Amino acid sequence: TQTPRDAQLRTALENMRYAACTEEDIAFLKTLQCTEDEDDSKLAQLNFRNVSVITARNIQRDKINELGVIRFAREYNQPLYEFYSIDTPAVDPEIKRKFGARRAKEVKLKSINPIIQNVLWDLPPSQTQHRAGKLTLCRGLPVIIKQNEATECCVTNGAEATVYDWRARQVNGKNVLDVLFVKLINPPKNIKLPDLPENVVPLSRHEKSTICSLPDNTVMTIQRSQIQILPNFAMTDFCSQGRTRPFNVVQLKNCTSHQSYYTCLSRSSSADGTAIVGDFE
């Protein structure tokens, strides 16, 4: 079923592996760029609408996810709910090795006061080892699971799903998730748990030691109790490895190597299913 354009993409990827793309390869890749006309852009098509964008940096992923959550809720007329982590102080004896002496200035507290707690909740996941302080969710929202929870049920790190339902309670006036039910997207096998629809699985809250990078460039270690997911409107090139995507949206502007370009673009299963957002070097 390979088309002539698929053959061109395959050739470009073969050359890209060795940083040896030709002018013809680059000209072809330019044809995969999305137009700036919203109505005429590939991204306006239903098949591309909520596809996770592959990007190079975690901070870009976080911003795209933040905007994607707002857009999704508006388009599907869904109310958004905020669910907070439960944080307590902790100490990490390995912090100097992990962050280096220059950034090893660690904030140590016996308790977390409300001002610092709000700062911790507002940090993007890229600054908290991908453990969200605040999850903003609605039903149907695309999410990605960030830890191996039950491999026999296909609940693994990197698995994609949508929010189905939740069980939550209030702690100090804040909503806290106890259980999040998600519906797995194209799992390797169908999962049927008692009293739940097919491919709907529960995720429980876990407590993990988390190093948070604060805005003043200091670091703080906490014990964070939260459901280990993130919104899935964007993922990094690292996270995308091993996936094959019929519809592949990529942002290449901040890729720093030909390997990164190759990782992003080789997730595509076809040329017509590939969309490049913005320009690239």
PDB file of N, CA, C and O in Angstrom, residues 163-209:
ATOM      1  N   VAL A 163      -9.856   9.781  30.125  1.00  0.00           N
ATOM      2  CA  VAL A 163     -10.468   9.786  31.459  1.00  0.00           C
ATOM      3  C   VAL A 163     -11.898   9.269  31.353  1.00  0.00           C
ATOM      4  O   VAL A 163     -12.690   9.744  30.534  1.00  0.00           O
ATOM      5  N   TYR A 164     -12.223   8.294  32.188  1.00  0.00           N
ATOM      6  CA  TYR A 164     -13.572   7.711  32.198  1.00  0.00           C
ATOM      7  C   TYR A 164     -14.373   8.199  33.410  1.00  0.00           C
ATOM      8  O   TYR A 164     -15.507   8.644  33.283  1.00  0.00           O
ATOM      9  N   ASP A 165     -13.789   8.135  34.605  1.00  0.00           N
ATOM     10  CA  ASP A 165     -14.473   8.579  35.825  1.00  0.00           C
ATOM     11  C   ASP A 165     -13.436   8.642  36.939  1.00  0.00           C
ATOM     12  O   ASP A 165     -12.266   8.306  36.736  1.00  0.00           O
ATOM     13  N   TRP A 166     -13.845   9.046  38.142  1.00  0.00           N
ATOM     14  CA  TRP A 166     -12.908   9.126  39.263  1.00  0.00           C
ATOM     15  C   TRP A 166     -13.645   9.027  40.585  1.00  0.00           C
ATOM     16  O   TRP A 166     -14.858   9.173  40.659  1.00  0.00           O
ATOM     17  N   ARG A 167     -12.861   8.762  41.615  1.00  0.00           N
ATOM     18  CA  ARG A 167     -13.314   8.831  42.994  1.00  0.00           C
ATOM     19  C   ARG A 167     -12.369   9.779  43.714  1.00  0.00           C
ATOM     20  O   ARG A 167     -11.156   9.587  43.705  1.00  0.00           O
ATOM     21  N   ALA A 168     -12.930  10.815  44.346  1.00  0.00           N
ATOM     22  CA  ALA A 168     -12.107  11.849  44.963  1.00  0.00           C
ATOM     23  C   ALA A 168     -12.698  12.251  46.306  1.00  0.00           C
ATOM     24  O   ALA A 168     -13.843  11.931  46.622  1.00  0.00           O
ATOM     25  N   ARG A 169     -11.901  12.950  47.086  1.00  0.00           N
ATOM     26  CA  ARG A 169     -12.358  13.489  48.364  1.00  0.00           C
ATOM     27  C   ARG A 169     -11.678  14.830  48.581  1.00  0.00           C
ATOM     28  O   ARG A 169     -10.798  15.225  47.801  1.00  0.00           O
ATOM     29  N   GLN A 170     -12.074  15.522  49.621  1.00  0.00           N
ATOM     30  CA  GLN A 170     -11.479  16.817  49.935  1.00  0.00           C
ATOM     31  C   GLN A 170     -10.499  16.674  51.094  1.00  0.00           C
ATOM     32  O   GLN A 170     -10.791  16.027  52.094  1.00  0.00           O
ATOM     33  N   VAL A 171      -9.337  17.291  50.931  1.00  0.00           N
ATOM     34  CA  VAL A 171      -8.316  17.368  51.975  1.00  0.00           C
ATOM     35  C   VAL A 171      -7.923  18.836  52.118  1.00  0.00           C
ATOM     36  O   VAL A 171      -7.416  19.440  51.166  1.00  0.00           O
ATOM     37  N   ASN A 172      -8.193  19.401  53.273  1.00  0.00           N
ATOM     38  CA  ASN A 172      -7.905  20.828  53.519  1.00  0.00           C
ATOM     39  C   ASN A 172      -8.513  21.728  52.439  1.00  0.00           C
ATOM     40  O   ASN A 172      -7.892  22.682  51.969  1.00  0.00           O
ATOM     41  N   GLY A 173      -9.732  21.388  52.032  1.00  0.00           N
ATOM     42  CA  GLY A 173     -10.445  22.210  51.071  1.00  0.00           C
ATOM     43  C   GLY A 173     -10.071  21.997  49.621  1.00  0.00           C
ATOM     44  O   GLY A 173     -10.570  22.711  48.736  1.00  0.00           O
ATOM     45  N   LYS A 174      -9.195  21.025  49.328  1.00  0.00           N
ATOM     46  CA  LYS A 174      -8.762  20.753  47.959  1.00  0.00           C
ATOM     47  C   LYS A 174      -9.222  19.358  47.530  1.00  0.00           C
ATOM     48  O   LYS A 174      -9.208  18.412  48.329  1.00  0.00           O
ATOM     49  N   ASN A 175      -9.620  19.226  46.271  1.00  0.00           N
ATOM     50  CA  ASN A 175      -9.985  17.922  45.730  1.00  0.00           C
ATOM     51  C   ASN A 175      -8.735  17.058  45.561  1.00  0.00           C
ATOM     52  O   ASN A 175      -7.736  17.512  44.969  1.00  0.00           O
ATOM     53  N   VAL A 176      -8.800  15.836  46.056  1.00  0.00           N
ATOM     54  CA  VAL A 176      -7.692  14.887  45.950  1.00  0.00           C
ATOM     55  C   VAL A 176      -8.231  13.589  45.367  1.00  0.00           C
ATOM     56  O   VAL A 176      -9.229  13.041  45.853  1.00  0.00           O
ATOM     57  N   LEU A 177      -7.580  13.083  44.332  1.00  0.00           N
ATOM     58  CA  LEU A 177      -7.992  11.827  43.708  1.00  0.00           C
ATOM     59  C   LEU A 177      -7.567  10.635  44.562  1.00  0.00           C
ATOM     60  O   LEU A 177      -6.434  10.565  45.028  1.00  0.00           O
ATOM     61  N   ASP A 178      -8.481   9.703  44.743  1.00  0.00           N
ATOM     62  CA  ASP A 178      -8.144   8.403  45.318  1.00  0.00           C
ATOM     63  C   ASP A 178      -7.993   7.358  44.218  1.00  0.00           C
ATOM     64  O   ASP A 178      -7.062   6.561  44.227  1.00  0.00           O
ATOM     65  N   VAL A 179      -8.925   7.367  43.266  1.00  0.00           N
ATOM     66  CA  VAL A 179      -8.890   6.443  42.142  1.00  0.00           C
ATOM     67  C   VAL A 179      -9.313   7.189  40.879  1.00  0.00           C
ATOM     68  O   VAL A 179     -10.277   7.972  40.908  1.00  0.00           O
ATOM     69  N   LEU A 180      -8.583   6.965  39.800  1.00  0.00           N
ATOM     70  CA  LEU A 180      -8.961   7.505  38.495  1.00  0.00           C
ATOM     71  C   LEU A 180      -9.208   6.325  37.556  1.00  0.00           C
ATOM     72  O   LEU A 180      -8.351   5.448  37.416  1.00  0.00           O
ATOM     73  N   PHE A 181     -10.380   6.302  36.940  1.00  0.00           N
ATOM     74  CA  PHE A 181     -10.699   5.260  35.963  1.00  0.00           C
ATOM     75  C   PHE A 181     -10.413   5.808  34.559  1.00  0.00           C
ATOM     76  O   PHE A 181     -10.893   6.881  34.193  1.00  0.00           O
ATOM     77  N   VAL A 182      -9.594   5.073  33.803  1.00  0.00           N
ATOM     78  CA  VAL A 182      -9.263   5.492  32.440  1.00  0.00           C
ATOM     79  C   VAL A 182      -9.590   4.371  31.465  1.00  0.00           C
ATOM     80  O   VAL A 182      -9.563   3.184  31.830  1.00  0.00           O
ATOM     81  N   LYS A 183      -9.888   4.757  30.240  1.00  0.00           N
ATOM     82  CA  LYS A 183     -10.139   3.782  29.177  1.00  0.00           C
ATOM     83  C   LYS A 183      -8.920   3.724  28.273  1.00  0.00           C
ATOM     84  O   LYS A 183      -8.549   4.710  27.639  1.00  0.00           O
ATOM     85  N   LEU A 184      -8.271   2.554  28.234  1.00  0.00           N
ATOM     86  CA  LEU A 184      -7.053   2.386  27.452  1.00  0.00           C
ATOM     87  C   LEU A 184      -7.338   2.517  25.963  1.00  0.00           C
ATOM     88  O   LEU A 184      -8.379   2.056  25.467  1.00  0.00           O
ATOM     89  N   ILE A 185      -6.422   3.157  25.240  1.00  0.00           N
ATOM     90  CA  ILE A 185      -6.541   3.327  23.787  1.00  0.00           C
ATOM     91  C   ILE A 185      -5.691   2.259  23.098  1.00  0.00           C
ATOM     92  O   ILE A 185      -4.477   2.206  23.293  1.00  0.00           O
ATOM     93  N   ASN A 186      -6.301   1.412  22.313  1.00  0.00           N
ATOM     94  CA  ASN A 186      -5.617   0.367  21.546  1.00  0.00           C
ATOM     95  C   ASN A 186      -4.604  -0.419  22.384  1.00  0.00           C
ATOM     96  O   ASN A 186      -3.413  -0.492  22.036  1.00  0.00           O
ATOM     97  N   PRO A 187      -5.038  -1.022  23.489  1.00  0.00           N
ATOM     98  CA  PRO A 187      -4.097  -1.822  24.289  1.00  0.00           C
ATOM     99  C   PRO A 187      -3.689  -3.082  23.526  1.00  0.00           C
ATOM    100  O   PRO A 187      -4.379  -3.514  22.592  1.00  0.00           O
ATOM    101  N   PRO A 188      -2.553  -3.698  23.888  1.00  0.00           N
ATOM    102  CA  PRO A 188      -2.110  -4.926  23.207  1.00  0.00           C
ATOM    103  C   PRO A 188      -3.136  -6.052  23.273  1.00  0.00           C
ATOM    104  O   PRO A 188      -3.187  -6.906  22.398  1.00  0.00           O
ATOM    105  N   LYS A 189      -3.952  -6.050  24.323  1.00  0.00           N
ATOM    106  CA  LYS A 189      -5.043  -7.018  24.434  1.00  0.00           C
ATOM    107  C   LYS A 189      -6.202  -6.326  25.144  1.00  0.00           C
ATOM    108  O   LYS A 189      -6.002  -5.357  25.897  1.00  0.00           O
ATOM    109  N   ASN A 190      -7.410  -6.791  24.905  1.00  0.00           N
ATOM    110  CA  ASN A 190      -8.571  -6.210  25.571  1.00  0.00           C
ATOM    111  C   ASN A 190      -8.607  -6.650  27.034  1.00  0.00           C
ATOM    112  O   ASN A 190      -8.358  -7.808  27.358  1.00  0.00           O
ATOM    113  N   ILE A 191      -8.923  -5.674  27.894  1.00  0.00           N
ATOM    114  CA  ILE A 191      -8.959  -5.915  29.338  1.00  0.00           C
ATOM    115  C   ILE A 191     -10.403  -5.794  29.808  1.00  0.00           C
ATOM    116  O   ILE A 191     -11.090  -4.825  29.506  1.00  0.00           O
ATOM    117  N   LYS A 192     -10.872  -6.805  30.545  1.00  0.00           N
ATOM    118  CA  LYS A 192     -12.233  -6.760  31.102  1.00  0.00           C
ATOM    119  C   LYS A 192     -12.161  -7.090  32.587  1.00  0.00           C
ATOM    120  O   LYS A 192     -11.985  -8.242  32.982  1.00  0.00           O
ATOM    121  N   LEU A 193     -12.264  -6.038  33.412  1.00  0.00           N
ATOM    122  CA  LEU A 193     -12.262  -6.207  34.862  1.00  0.00           C
ATOM    123  C   LEU A 193     -13.701  -6.280  35.370  1.00  0.00           C
ATOM    124  O   LEU A 193     -14.608  -5.711  34.756  1.00  0.00           O
ATOM    125  N   PRO A 194     -13.934  -6.957  36.490  1.00  0.00           N
ATOM    126  CA  PRO A 194     -15.297  -7.084  37.025  1.00  0.00           C
ATOM    127  C   PRO A 194     -15.941  -5.719  37.257  1.00  0.00           C
ATOM    128  O   PRO A 194     -15.320  -4.802  37.801  1.00  0.00           O
ATOM    129  N   ASP A 195     -17.200  -5.590  36.804  1.00  0.00           N
ATOM    130  CA  ASP A 195     -18.030  -4.397  37.029  1.00  0.00           C
ATOM    131  C   ASP A 195     -17.532  -3.148  36.307  1.00  0.00           C
ATOM    132  O   ASP A 195     -17.995  -2.037  36.585  1.00  0.00           O
ATOM    133  N   LEU A 196     -16.586  -3.299  35.376  1.00  0.00           N
ATOM    134  CA  LEU A 196     -16.093  -2.159  34.606  1.00  0.00           C
ATOM    135  C   LEU A 196     -16.243  -2.459  33.112  1.00  0.00           C
ATOM    136  O   LEU A 196     -16.138  -3.619  32.687  1.00  0.00           O
ATOM    137  N   PRO A 197     -16.482  -1.430  32.278  1.00  0.00           N
ATOM    138  CA  PRO A 197     -16.546  -1.653  30.832  1.00  0.00           C
ATOM    139  C   PRO A 197     -15.206  -2.158  30.291  1.00  0.00           C
ATOM    140  O   PRO A 197     -14.168  -2.035  30.945  1.00  0.00           O
ATOM    141  N   GLU A 198     -15.237  -2.692  29.091  1.00  0.00           N
ATOM    142  CA  GLU A 198     -14.014  -3.216  28.475  1.00  0.00           C
ATOM    143  C   GLU A 198     -12.960  -2.126  28.342  1.00  0.00           C
ATOM    144  O   GLU A 198     -13.255  -1.004  27.924  1.00  0.00           O
ATOM    145  N   ASN A 199     -11.733  -2.468  28.704  1.00  0.00           N
ATOM    146  CA  ASN A 199     -10.552  -1.605  28.615  1.00  0.00           C
ATOM    147  C   ASN A 199     -10.579  -0.413  29.578  1.00  0.00           C
ATOM    148  O   ASN A 199      -9.736   0.485  29.472  1.00  0.00           O
ATOM    149  N   VAL A 200     -11.530  -0.395  30.507  1.00  0.00           N
ATOM    150  CA  VAL A 200     -11.518   0.618  31.570  1.00  0.00           C
ATOM    151  C   VAL A 200     -10.807   0.017  32.784  1.00  0.00           C
ATOM    152  O   VAL A 200     -11.159  -1.066  33.246  1.00  0.00           O
ATOM    153  N   VAL A 201      -9.774   0.730  33.264  1.00  0.00           N
ATOM    154  CA  VAL A 201      -8.968   0.225  34.381  1.00  0.00           C
ATOM    155  C   VAL A 201      -8.828   1.314  35.441  1.00  0.00           C
ATOM    156  O   VAL A 201      -8.868   2.502  35.136  1.00  0.00           O
ATOM    157  N   PRO A 202      -8.662   0.927  36.711  1.00  0.00           N
ATOM    158  CA  PRO A 202      -8.476   1.909  37.772  1.00  0.00           C
ATOM    159  C   PRO A 202      -6.994   2.223  37.993  1.00  0.00           C
ATOM    160  O   PRO A 202      -6.143   1.336  37.917  1.00  0.00           O
ATOM    161  N   LEU A 203      -6.696   3.483  38.267  1.00  0.00           N
ATOM    162  CA  LEU A 203      -5.353   3.911  38.656  1.00  0.00           C
ATOM    163  C   LEU A 203      -5.432   4.439  40.078  1.00  0.00           C
ATOM    164  O   LEU A 203      -6.292   5.260  40.394  1.00  0.00           O
ATOM    165  N   SER A 204      -4.550   3.978  40.925  1.00  0.00           N
ATOM    166  CA  SER A 204      -4.561   4.417  42.322  1.00  0.00           C
ATOM    167  C   SER A 204      -3.453   5.442  42.573  1.00  0.00           C
ATOM    168  O   SER A 204      -2.485   5.536  41.822  1.00  0.00           O
ATOM    169  N   ARG A 205      -3.635   6.178  43.654  1.00  0.00           N
ATOM    170  CA  ARG A 205      -2.667   7.203  44.039  1.00  0.00           C
ATOM    171  C   ARG A 205      -1.444   6.547  44.667  1.00  0.00           C
ATOM    172  O   ARG A 205      -1.553   5.612  45.434  1.00  0.00           O
ATOM    173  N   HIS A 206      -0.254   7.048  44.300  1.00  0.00           N
ATOM    174  CA  HIS A 206       0.991   6.517  44.839  1.00  0.00           C
ATOM    175  C   HIS A 206       1.809   7.649  45.445  1.00  0.00           C
ATOM    176  O   HIS A 206       1.762   8.786  44.987  1.00  0.00           O
ATOM    177  N   GLU A 207       2.583   7.316  46.459  1.00  0.00           N
ATOM    178  CA  GLU A 207       3.469   8.290  47.087  1.00  0.00           C
ATOM    179  C   GLU A 207       4.898   8.025  46.656  1.00  0.00           C
ATOM    180  O   GLU A 207       5.387   6.900  46.763  1.00  0.00           O
ATOM    181  N   LYS A 208       5.567   9.094  46.150  1.00  0.00           N
ATOM    182  CA  LYS A 208       6.941   8.943  45.681  1.00  0.00           C
ATOM    183  C   LYS A 208       7.754  10.149  46.086  1.00  0.00           C
ATOM    184  O   LYS A 208       7.267  11.283  46.108  1.00  0.00           O
ATOM    185  N   SER A 209       9.039   9.910  46.369  1.00  0.00           N
ATOM    186  CA  SER A 209       9.963  11.002  46.622  1.00  0.00           C
ATOM    187  C   SER A 209      10.172  11.786  45.325  1.00  0.00           C
ATOM    188  O   SER A 209      10.452  11.197  44.269  1.00  0.00           O
TER     189      SER A 209
END
